Amino acid sequence: MIGLLSIVTFLPLVGAVLLLFADRQNEGFIKNGAFIVSLATFFFSLGIYAQFDPAQAGMQLVEQAPWIAWIGAEYHLGVDGISLLLVLLTTFLSAIAILSSYTAVTEYVKEYMVCMLVLETGMLGVFLALDLVLFYVFWEGMLIPMYFLIGIWGGPRRIYATVKFFLYTMAGGVLMLVGIIALYFASGASGTPTFNLLALTRLSLPFATQVWLFLAFAVAFAIKVPMFPFHTWLPDAHVEAPTAGSVILAGVLLKMGTYGFLRFALPLFPDATRYFTPLFAWLAIVGIIYGALVSMVQPDLKKLVAYSSVSHLGFVMLGIFALTSQSVQGAILQMINHGLSTGALFLLVGMLYERRHTRMIEDFGGLARVMPAFTVAFLLVTLSSIGLPGLNGFVGEFLILVGTFRVHALWAVVASSGIILAAVYMLWMFQRVMYGPMTNEQNRNLPDLTTREIAVLVPVLALIVWIGVYPTPFLRTTDASVRQLLQRVQGGAPSAEHENPTGTATGTKVADAELRDGGLRLTLSHSSLSDFAAASERRHGY
Amino acid sequence: MHVPLSAYLFLSAYLFVLGVIGVATRRNALIIFMSVELMLNAVNLSFVAFSRFLDSMDGQIFVFFVMAVATAEAAVGLAIILAIYRNRETVDVAELNLLKW
Amino acid sequence: MSLAHLEPILFAGLALVAAISGLLVVIQRHAIYSALYLILTMGSLAGLYILLEAHFVWAVQVLVYAGAIMVLFLFVIMLLNLPREDVPYARRDFRRILLAGGLASVLLVELVLVLAFRPHAGAAKVLTPGFGTTETVGRLLFTQYLFPFEITSVILLIAIVGALVLAKKHFS
Amino acid sequence: MDISLAQTPWGAVLPLILLGGTGLLVLVLDPVLSPEGRDRLPALSLVGVLATGGAVLSCWPRPQVAFGGMLVTDQFTASCSLIFLLVAALTLLISMGYIRRTGLEHGEYSALLIFATLGMIVMAGSLDLITIFLGLETLSISLYILAGFLREQARSNEAALKYLLLGAFASGFLLYGIAFVYGATGSTNLVRVREVLALGRVHSPLLLTIGMGLLLVGFAFKVAAVPFHMWAPDVYEGAPTTVTAFMIAGTKAAAFAAFLRLLMMGLPALQLEWSRVLWVLAILSMTLGNVVAIAQTQIKRMLAYSSIAHAGYLLVALVTGSKLGSASILFYLVAYTCMNLGAFGVMLALAKGNQERLAIQDYAGLGLRRPVLGAAMALFMFSLAGVPPTAGFMGKLYIFSAAVQTHQIALAVIGVLNSVVSAFYYLRVTVLMYMSPGAPDIPAERTAPALAVALALAALGTLLLGLVPSSFLEAALRSVAPLLG
Amino acid sequence: MAESNLPLLLIPLWPLLGFLAIGFFGRRMSRSAVATIACGSVALSLLTSLWAVASLLGMPEGSRRIEQIIAPWIGVGGFQADWGLLLDPLSSVMILVVSGVGFLIHVYSIGYMHHDRDFPRFFALLNLFTFSMLMLVLANNYLLLYVFWEAVGLCSYLLIGFWFERPSAAEAGKKAFIVNRVGDFGFGLGVMLLWTTLGTLRYGDVFSAAPGKLDAGGALVTVLTLLLFLGATGKSAQIPLFVWLPDAMEGPTPVSALIHAATRVTAGVYMVARSAPLFNLAPFSMEVVAWIGGLTAVFAATIALVQTDIKRVIAYSTISQLGYMFLGCGVGAYAAAIFHLMTHAFFKALLFLGAGSVIHGLDGEQDLTKMGGLRRQMPITAITFLIGALANAGIIPLAGFWSKDEILFGAFASGHVMLWVFGAGGACLTGFYMLRCYILAFEGQSRNPHAHAHESPAVMTVPLIILAVFAFGVGFVGFPPDGSVYHHLVEPVFAGAGEPAAHGLGLMVAMAAVSLIMAVLGIVVARVFYLRRPELAARLVARYPGVYRVLRDKYYVDELYQHVFVGPIYRASVWLWRRFDEPVVDGSVNGIGGLVRAGSTLMRYLQTGYVMNYVLSFLIGVVAIIGYLALAR
């Protein structure tokens, strides 16, 4: 009996294999076939959502079968609140991306579609694998189709970009591999060594071990995220990738890094996580501001969006490392949001590129006049990206910030400035592309969105609004799992996470309140405003 | 009075190193090859000496096999040198560097 | 053994010849002299084998090594009719030769040290009867060493085939 | 004289007789056959190899010690033999078209390949340094000849001469090492050596250690470990392509088999010493091999340097001296055989007449013009780079697992970083194949059936070992059990 | 929470539906259909609001609250925010102003925007704005307030940049949004701090919990309120974030009237008033609010003195009037501030629409120096504009007088004499610049030879007239301060806010007289300068050219910001990109690759092809290994 998760994971791969036998001349069939496969995958993944019980924190729909018996690596899939949304995002964006490339890809259509489908399987595997070896196989294996997508169908500097992407991510990955192996043997110290994530998260490793293993994992994930200063592969890869590649890259691939932190680095090494929290939080904050500033001055649309991803993912990382239920759930939601809005941005930029064969901001201007529908979509996505309330980006960002603020006001304060900057670079870009007089005659007769393009965009835009207005269905799924995760990270002291910051202290004055959260605390003192910034200090719990 | 084992071994080591020097410094392939033979002879001396002092025939048998192998190597080696000489008219290894880097 | 009390003198003599002729092998300008000196070295080693009671090996050394192999060498050298090298060691090789010599000397020192630190002085054991005789060797070769012996035959076969293939003048 | 055929352990030597007999038969048939008949000699050899494989499978799982320890037919020998036979079979398959095209002597070529394989089996199946040495020489002398087989090509000559001179030189050290071991322990039999060591009856521990060091040098030369690697790129480049394929996979496999026998069965007591030496060699090999491979422009030479690096990875496993490490060596050797012979197969499939496609640049545009060949090549490249889900990855996983298990974290880290470096040059092949404008003269003809079969087998092996490695690993683990006593 | 059958949601729902209808199908509709839908939806909203307020009034005093939760929104851990609406007297004043003034401006826009090709887009956005603004004032928690706080900012952005082909308009829209974002930065943090300390964002819970959990005058509440106030300064264009509002005049005039005068910009005042229970706990913050308000009032007024763009004059006037409102809030006279907010909505909308009528009549001319004598061609516009100007100047008995006077009285009564002086001085300036504006536009001779001015159509003038009526009379709902309809309604919201005790009628009259005199003084001076002896103004300018230039160039605040923030940040970004990201961060990555490749090329040449060298390498290995083993043993 093949489980639902396996079906969802391998359906695209099966489709890809079947496509291999298709007649390469019959491009229409290949395109439609690939789209139908991805759509079917999406519907199957909705089945996962339907069967998912949000009240349960643990893994659901688990499938387990022996794989490499001697070392105990298993075929082990499962879904929980942290991965469910990402799985849905993956299947959703894959279908969108395939649909978006009907006209953009003209050469080697068959190979392209095969790559897309294989990539989808790889990504789903990453999000569903519960065995570290299996996870690693998907994690690295997924590089191959992405490598080809950028390298074959990319822009002029595609080779440089794709090789850099491959090597950079692989460099991080192999260190993680050593970490995985070391973890395996470390787990042998108290019983049979195992690659089973669920068993490993019950382990309590010595602190020094945790620190090293955490670093091994964290480097891999940080590169994928990408966190400052490991981000430089991203602009190159984004700029050169074909539209669908960028969509998947930004939409899903980057989430694999943040997901990795949530799924592996945090629960496996809780003490090390707390130890490294300040470092990663500050790196995240630097990333937020740095990404925004650099994004602001980019002349190339894709590059601008790429750097904005650095900034946005900084928020996600901050949310993760703030370690409160609001911030972590916000981070998960923000992963989805970023997938949608940045994915949509790349779609839109891709549409422009198809029309004008340039991505330079200076080549545009005044497009709002000739492409009204495009303008509306672009505006909506831009606004989502800058976190306008009522759209999806706000919910995630706000939850992240409010959760962070609770434990480290200073982090939230500094990070919030990123929101201002986001408005600056996105709106400035919007202004230069869409507004102003039509300066370039070539833009005069640009056609507005086609029906297919609208079909591509509308689902994304609908989700953008939906999550902004009614995020409950999304937040509900993550709640229990995040709670469990935080309990694990906080060293099994559930009281550390008080759901309502004042719930435990009714009646007492909070003017001098210490809001304890694990080893973190925030002090607001009476005396002066300057204390406000200086007073948030952290204290090691060990 | 017996000659100690180490005397044989020192001589063997000396001859071995001589062979090494020959291989490392000469440019004539034939001489290099002869230096290798010198090394093998040195090893054989060690074997025989050990054999004598251990009262074990294994060493001598070994020498027998080494000689057989040396013969085979010599035959093949000289054939190769011949083939090279036919193509390149030289046996100077310093001139044989088509393959490099 | 009647030679017993002469052993050190014989050893010294043979060793000296081997050492000097070995050196000469390496530094000759013309390959043919090298070959001749190599034969001399092998001959003196053969003498040492007698001292070491390895009669069979002595015979093989003279017949096969000094005889057959070296004749083959001489034959090839004659065939190629190589010119005499101007100098055995070209000036441009000087640095490399120095380095090689240095390394080889270090190696020699290492080996000598290792061998010198051999803890038991290595007094010769009383030998089993039949040690080193042809009969003993033959018996061993066809019993305990049968398998390697067969392999050796394969090796020789390979050598024959190889020599044929490589030395053939033209492709068939 | 108590020599009697009745005592001969026929079961133990049957595979060897089959293999040797095939070689002889081919040699004998060669002069009497018509040219068309000669074309079929490789096929006949292949049959012999397969038959030998069958014999190995049916005769050798029962461990027996024949010829007083000169030949041991345990699981390890059987598994190693199968690997060698796989190498030989694949090489024969990819050679068929090649030797016809280049006009090599069919009989001699096939026979020498078979004798070389025989030598490998002897190396793996022996517990005595004499036999190991003879097996090694059987292999080496065959390869000296095969390397120079294109005797009218200066490069082939040169490769043969370099290989021969350096090989004989290295043999000298190996022999000297054997002499020392013999002198220190009074025996060349590994089991005896081990016993003597265990009982503390070594005449001179120092002599034994140095002897071991010299043995390490000899084998390190055969596996082309830095700094004893210098012959490898030149020889691999100059030798006929099929021979290079055979050498890269075969020599390495045989040398590591012997290495395992020697170190695990004979000298486990000296693990501290040999693991330290090999530790350094492993790091040097991995690093130099990978780094220098980057600058190569010839694919054969690039793969030669990569083989140095792969020797480094295998040395990592050897350093651990553990069961997992030993098993991972076997696993890796199978994987390496598949991916490496596969890559050479693609190389041969693209040759046009006598013109081989040697420059990496020649592969430009291949991937999309010849999709199947391109995909196969890409698969082999990714596998060589160790990217999942391929055999190469699983092999590395096991090797580095063994390293971590024995607390060789530094080795593991250096190893994995090296695989990133290696990815750079393997990727370059795929970059050219798929992402560069195509060279116009890629032949569109169909791949010869034999070659196609070889490629299919190699690709299948590369994938299967990557996806369902379990049974292979189990087999490898069973195989190395005899080594650990 | 009082139960009520009235679905409050209906109030904002109408414009939302209007927006959706026009947004999706507007381009396929006729203009009249668009206009009907747009105005109709706001009219329905107005009616619903009236009904809602009526039912609120029907409830017993003191429990006039209708709170309805529509749907859960965000719920994570202890963090809970819902889609919830709250109608209380404060929000009822607001919804009436928004829907009332909004309706009139919608109607007016039909005429004003008639020739614009993006007619549907304009009305869609206007409806969207009305929806957002109504939601803003009806929200029952801070997060929802924040949402629509930003949403009105968005509408503002889109409407300022309505004529997006004009670079200045696009620029102004962006500037408005970004400057507001700076304020929202504070507001957002304030909301976070609020939740962190109180664990809730619902108004009712916040205000009931605040006195218990926050130390009055403590740092926490001070920081909290200042953060909130930072948001207000952005939204309501106060020092230091006022710079966007004058530029916002790039938008169509009805937009200026509705958004940048009557409603949106007052959101900050509304928020501060809404948060009165918090501000009351933070005296220091109150001082800050009052002083910022007072300073802004004077500061903006001085700039308004010399501007020549009719809309900019009114815009600075708006900033100034908003300053009065904050002054009111800051001294605790919340009711007065909201009262002023209401009256200001009417007269400022009137002024803008009047200005719009002028611009419309002059085919887009906005420069006061090119107007003059328009009273003859545009009598209705002239008279209504004058009413608006006088109301703005605070001339009895027009609306502005009552509310401004109340604020000034509050300031004085609470002991802020200095602020009172500011306010009174500001009143004088107000009188001057309003009359100056009126005179330059409508009196004297025409200075524009090309102008063929004409009175606007009825669809524009009727709203003007209605607004003029309100601007004239709406002040009476707040008179007298301690017994009026307005105060009965609103005062309970601020109960306990420390509304200054009555100081007796005498003082009140005295104060009123003083401020009235100041205003009249301003008017007289303006009349002298611009009607009687125009050369005086020029002479004054010649005498103090520096002062004039500083005022004309708005104290160079824009330039200051440009040089202190925008420029350096931009340059820093370019530096980061070109000098850090590319060479250092990426450079080190590529550097490692380059190093490996260089090493590769270098090491490649070790392989010389000479056997002798290979032997050397071999020897080195042997010597090292033997040496190591020998030594290690």
PDB file of C-alpha atoms in Angstrom, chain D residues 44-179:
ATOM      1  CA  LEU D  44      34.829 -15.360 -26.382  1.00  0.00           C
ATOM      2  CA  SER D  45      36.844 -13.769 -23.624  1.00  0.00           C
ATOM      3  CA  LEU D  46      33.704 -12.236 -22.270  1.00  0.00           C
ATOM      4  CA  VAL D  47      32.124 -15.640 -22.154  1.00  0.00           C
ATOM      5  CA  GLY D  48      35.145 -16.882 -20.275  1.00  0.00           C
ATOM      6  CA  VAL D  49      34.909 -14.019 -17.830  1.00  0.00           C
ATOM      7  CA  LEU D  50      31.258 -14.656 -17.252  1.00  0.00           C
ATOM      8  CA  ALA D  51      31.896 -18.327 -16.806  1.00  0.00           C
ATOM      9  CA  THR D  52      34.563 -17.497 -14.294  1.00  0.00           C
ATOM     10  CA  GLY D  53      32.078 -15.324 -12.524  1.00  0.00           C
ATOM     11  CA  GLY D  54      29.686 -18.196 -12.401  1.00  0.00           C
ATOM     12  CA  ALA D  55      32.411 -20.429 -11.069  1.00  0.00           C
ATOM     13  CA  VAL D  56      33.284 -17.895  -8.410  1.00  0.00           C
ATOM     14  CA  LEU D  57      29.712 -17.743  -7.310  1.00  0.00           C
ATOM     15  CA  SER D  58      29.325 -21.498  -7.182  1.00  0.00           C
ATOM     16  CA  CYS D  59      32.733 -22.568  -5.870  1.00  0.00           C
ATOM     17  CA  TRP D  60      34.002 -19.814  -3.646  1.00  0.00           C
ATOM     18  CA  PRO D  61      31.468 -18.966  -1.067  1.00  0.00           C
ATOM     19  CA  ARG D  62      32.784 -21.983   0.835  1.00  0.00           C
ATOM     20  CA  PRO D  63      35.933 -20.677   2.410  1.00  0.00           C
ATOM     21  CA  GLN D  64      38.925 -22.883   2.031  1.00  0.00           C
ATOM     22  CA  VAL D  65      42.596 -22.356   2.336  1.00  0.00           C
ATOM     23  CA  ALA D  66      44.436 -23.964  -0.510  1.00  0.00           C
ATOM     24  CA  PHE D  67      48.164 -24.329  -1.242  1.00  0.00           C
ATOM     25  CA  GLY D  68      49.190 -23.665   2.296  1.00  0.00           C
ATOM     26  CA  GLY D  69      47.632 -20.230   2.503  1.00  0.00           C
ATOM     27  CA  MET D  70      48.746 -19.211  -0.946  1.00  0.00           C
ATOM     28  CA  LEU D  71      45.133 -19.068  -2.008  1.00  0.00           C
ATOM     29  CA  VAL D  72      42.137 -18.414   0.176  1.00  0.00           C
ATOM     30  CA  THR D  73      38.691 -18.631  -1.269  1.00  0.00           C
ATOM     31  CA  ASP D  74      36.720 -16.805   1.317  1.00  0.00           C
ATOM     32  CA  GLN D  75      33.889 -14.381   0.854  1.00  0.00           C
ATOM     33  CA  PHE D  76      36.319 -11.541   0.453  1.00  0.00           C
ATOM     34  CA  THR D  77      38.134 -13.185  -2.409  1.00  0.00           C
ATOM     35  CA  ALA D  78      34.857 -14.037  -4.026  1.00  0.00           C
ATOM     36  CA  SER D  79      33.501 -10.514  -3.788  1.00  0.00           C
ATOM     37  CA  CYS D  80      36.704  -8.921  -4.945  1.00  0.00           C
ATOM     38  CA  SER D  81      36.936 -11.366  -7.800  1.00  0.00           C
ATOM     39  CA  LEU D  82      33.462 -10.473  -8.872  1.00  0.00           C
ATOM     40  CA  ILE D  83      34.404  -6.821  -8.872  1.00  0.00           C
ATOM     41  CA  PHE D  84      37.472  -7.560 -10.977  1.00  0.00           C
ATOM     42  CA  LEU D  85      35.440  -9.698 -13.327  1.00  0.00           C
ATOM     43  CA  LEU D  86      32.912  -6.913 -13.613  1.00  0.00           C
ATOM     44  CA  VAL D  87      35.706  -4.548 -14.528  1.00  0.00           C
ATOM     45  CA  ALA D  88      37.010  -7.030 -17.055  1.00  0.00           C
ATOM     46  CA  ALA D  89      33.604  -7.708 -18.535  1.00  0.00           C
ATOM     47  CA  LEU D  90      32.762  -4.045 -18.895  1.00  0.00           C
ATOM     48  CA  THR D  91      36.177  -3.352 -20.341  1.00  0.00           C
ATOM     49  CA  LEU D  92      35.766  -6.126 -22.869  1.00  0.00           C
ATOM     50  CA  LEU D  93      32.381  -4.778 -23.822  1.00  0.00           C
ATOM     51  CA  ILE D  94      33.629  -1.271 -24.391  1.00  0.00           C
ATOM     52  CA  SER D  95      36.746  -2.595 -26.110  1.00  0.00           C
ATOM     53  CA  MET D  96      35.107  -4.530 -28.897  1.00  0.00           C
ATOM     54  CA  GLY D  97      34.522  -1.628 -31.174  1.00  0.00           C
ATOM     55  CA  TYR D  98      37.669   0.080 -30.080  1.00  0.00           C
ATOM     56  CA  ILE D  99      40.126  -2.636 -30.940  1.00  0.00           C
ATOM     57  CA  ARG D 100      38.494  -3.179 -34.279  1.00  0.00           C
ATOM     58  CA  ARG D 101      38.728   0.493 -35.002  1.00  0.00           C
ATOM     59  CA  THR D 102      42.323   0.880 -33.929  1.00  0.00           C
ATOM     60  CA  GLY D 103      43.451  -2.430 -35.404  1.00  0.00           C
ATOM     61  CA  LEU D 104      44.924  -3.819 -32.211  1.00  0.00           C
ATOM     62  CA  GLU D 105      45.746  -7.473 -31.971  1.00  0.00           C
ATOM     63  CA  HIS D 106      42.537  -8.968 -30.723  1.00  0.00           C
ATOM     64  CA  GLY D 107      43.904 -12.141 -29.267  1.00  0.00           C
ATOM     65  CA  GLU D 108      46.764 -10.642 -27.370  1.00  0.00           C
ATOM     66  CA  TYR D 109      44.691  -7.769 -26.146  1.00  0.00           C
ATOM     67  CA  SER D 110      41.951  -9.952 -24.764  1.00  0.00           C
ATOM     68  CA  ALA D 111      44.347 -12.455 -23.344  1.00  0.00           C
ATOM     69  CA  LEU D 112      46.345  -9.810 -21.546  1.00  0.00           C
ATOM     70  CA  LEU D 113      43.197  -8.301 -20.097  1.00  0.00           C
ATOM     71  CA  ILE D 114      42.252 -11.709 -18.830  1.00  0.00           C
ATOM     72  CA  PHE D 115      45.678 -12.395 -17.403  1.00  0.00           C
ATOM     73  CA  ALA D 116      45.626  -9.069 -15.702  1.00  0.00           C
ATOM     74  CA  THR D 117      42.294  -9.979 -14.173  1.00  0.00           C
ATOM     75  CA  LEU D 118      43.779 -13.249 -13.100  1.00  0.00           C
ATOM     76  CA  GLY D 119      46.541 -11.349 -11.417  1.00  0.00           C
ATOM     77  CA  MET D 120      44.034  -9.227  -9.549  1.00  0.00           C
ATOM     78  CA  ILE D 121      42.182 -12.263  -8.317  1.00  0.00           C
ATOM     79  CA  VAL D 122      45.427 -13.745  -7.126  1.00  0.00           C
ATOM     80  CA  MET D 123      46.208 -10.549  -5.267  1.00  0.00           C
ATOM     81  CA  ALA D 124      42.893 -10.519  -3.499  1.00  0.00           C
ATOM     82  CA  GLY D 125      42.819 -14.208  -2.844  1.00  0.00           C
ATOM     83  CA  SER D 126      46.190 -14.629  -1.280  1.00  0.00           C
ATOM     84  CA  LEU D 127      47.392 -14.616   2.248  1.00  0.00           C
ATOM     85  CA  ASP D 128      51.037 -14.773   1.325  1.00  0.00           C
ATOM     86  CA  LEU D 129      53.141 -11.832   0.336  1.00  0.00           C
ATOM     87  CA  ILE D 130      54.809 -13.947  -2.333  1.00  0.00           C
ATOM     88  CA  THR D 131      51.551 -14.602  -4.079  1.00  0.00           C
ATOM     89  CA  ILE D 132      50.376 -11.062  -3.571  1.00  0.00           C
ATOM     90  CA  PHE D 133      53.589  -9.894  -5.181  1.00  0.00           C
ATOM     91  CA  LEU D 134      53.256 -12.320  -8.055  1.00  0.00           C
ATOM     92  CA  GLY D 135      49.639 -11.391  -8.610  1.00  0.00           C
ATOM     93  CA  LEU D 136      50.636  -7.777  -8.604  1.00  0.00           C
ATOM     94  CA  GLU D 137      53.327  -8.404 -11.155  1.00  0.00           C
ATOM     95  CA  THR D 138      50.970 -10.446 -13.308  1.00  0.00           C
ATOM     96  CA  LEU D 139      48.660  -7.484 -13.315  1.00  0.00           C
ATOM     97  CA  SER D 140      51.384  -4.909 -13.750  1.00  0.00           C
ATOM     98  CA  ILE D 141      53.299  -6.585 -16.536  1.00  0.00           C
ATOM     99  CA  SER D 142      50.069  -7.125 -18.441  1.00  0.00           C
ATOM    100  CA  LEU D 143      49.288  -3.488 -17.994  1.00  0.00           C
ATOM    101  CA  TYR D 144      52.766  -2.345 -19.038  1.00  0.00           C
ATOM    102  CA  ILE D 145      52.146  -4.142 -22.265  1.00  0.00           C
ATOM    103  CA  LEU D 146      48.583  -2.985 -22.674  1.00  0.00           C
ATOM    104  CA  ALA D 147      49.572   0.597 -21.975  1.00  0.00           C
ATOM    105  CA  GLY D 148      52.031   0.400 -24.856  1.00  0.00           C
ATOM    106  CA  PHE D 149      49.700  -1.524 -27.061  1.00  0.00           C
ATOM    107  CA  LEU D 150      49.366   1.271 -29.576  1.00  0.00           C
ATOM    108  CA  ARG D 151      53.017   0.754 -30.258  1.00  0.00           C
ATOM    109  CA  GLU D 152      53.201   3.096 -33.200  1.00  0.00           C
ATOM    110  CA  GLN D 153      51.916   5.963 -31.143  1.00  0.00           C
ATOM    111  CA  ALA D 154      54.549   7.855 -29.270  1.00  0.00           C
ATOM    112  CA  ARG D 155      52.171   8.624 -26.439  1.00  0.00           C
ATOM    113  CA  SER D 156      51.363   5.026 -25.887  1.00  0.00           C
ATOM    114  CA  ASN D 157      55.061   4.134 -25.922  1.00  0.00           C
ATOM    115  CA  GLU D 158      55.811   6.835 -23.491  1.00  0.00           C
ATOM    116  CA  ALA D 159      53.015   5.784 -21.178  1.00  0.00           C
ATOM    117  CA  ALA D 160      54.253   2.223 -21.220  1.00  0.00           C
ATOM    118  CA  LEU D 161      57.831   3.212 -20.520  1.00  0.00           C
ATOM    119  CA  LYS D 162      56.920   5.551 -17.694  1.00  0.00           C
ATOM    120  CA  TYR D 163      54.645   2.994 -16.194  1.00  0.00           C
ATOM    121  CA  LEU D 164      57.235   0.290 -16.506  1.00  0.00           C
ATOM    122  CA  LEU D 165      60.148   2.255 -15.109  1.00  0.00           C
ATOM    123  CA  LEU D 166      58.219   3.615 -12.193  1.00  0.00           C
ATOM    124  CA  GLY D 167      56.341   0.386 -11.664  1.00  0.00           C
ATOM    125  CA  ALA D 168      59.537  -1.622 -11.497  1.00  0.00           C
ATOM    126  CA  PHE D 169      61.038   1.002  -9.230  1.00  0.00           C
ATOM    127  CA  ALA D 170      58.028   0.752  -6.926  1.00  0.00           C
ATOM    128  CA  SER D 171      58.203  -3.037  -7.068  1.00  0.00           C
ATOM    129  CA  GLY D 172      61.709  -2.733  -5.766  1.00  0.00           C
ATOM    130  CA  PHE D 173      60.460  -0.919  -2.694  1.00  0.00           C
ATOM    131  CA  LEU D 174      57.634  -3.349  -2.271  1.00  0.00           C
ATOM    132  CA  LEU D 175      60.033  -6.243  -2.402  1.00  0.00           C
ATOM    133  CA  TYR D 176      62.385  -4.593  -0.008  1.00  0.00           C
ATOM    134  CA  GLY D 177      59.466  -4.160   2.334  1.00  0.00           C
ATOM    135  CA  ILE D 178      58.592  -7.814   2.004  1.00  0.00           C
ATOM    136  CA  ALA D 179      62.178  -8.669   2.749  1.00  0.00           C
TER     137      ALA D 179
END
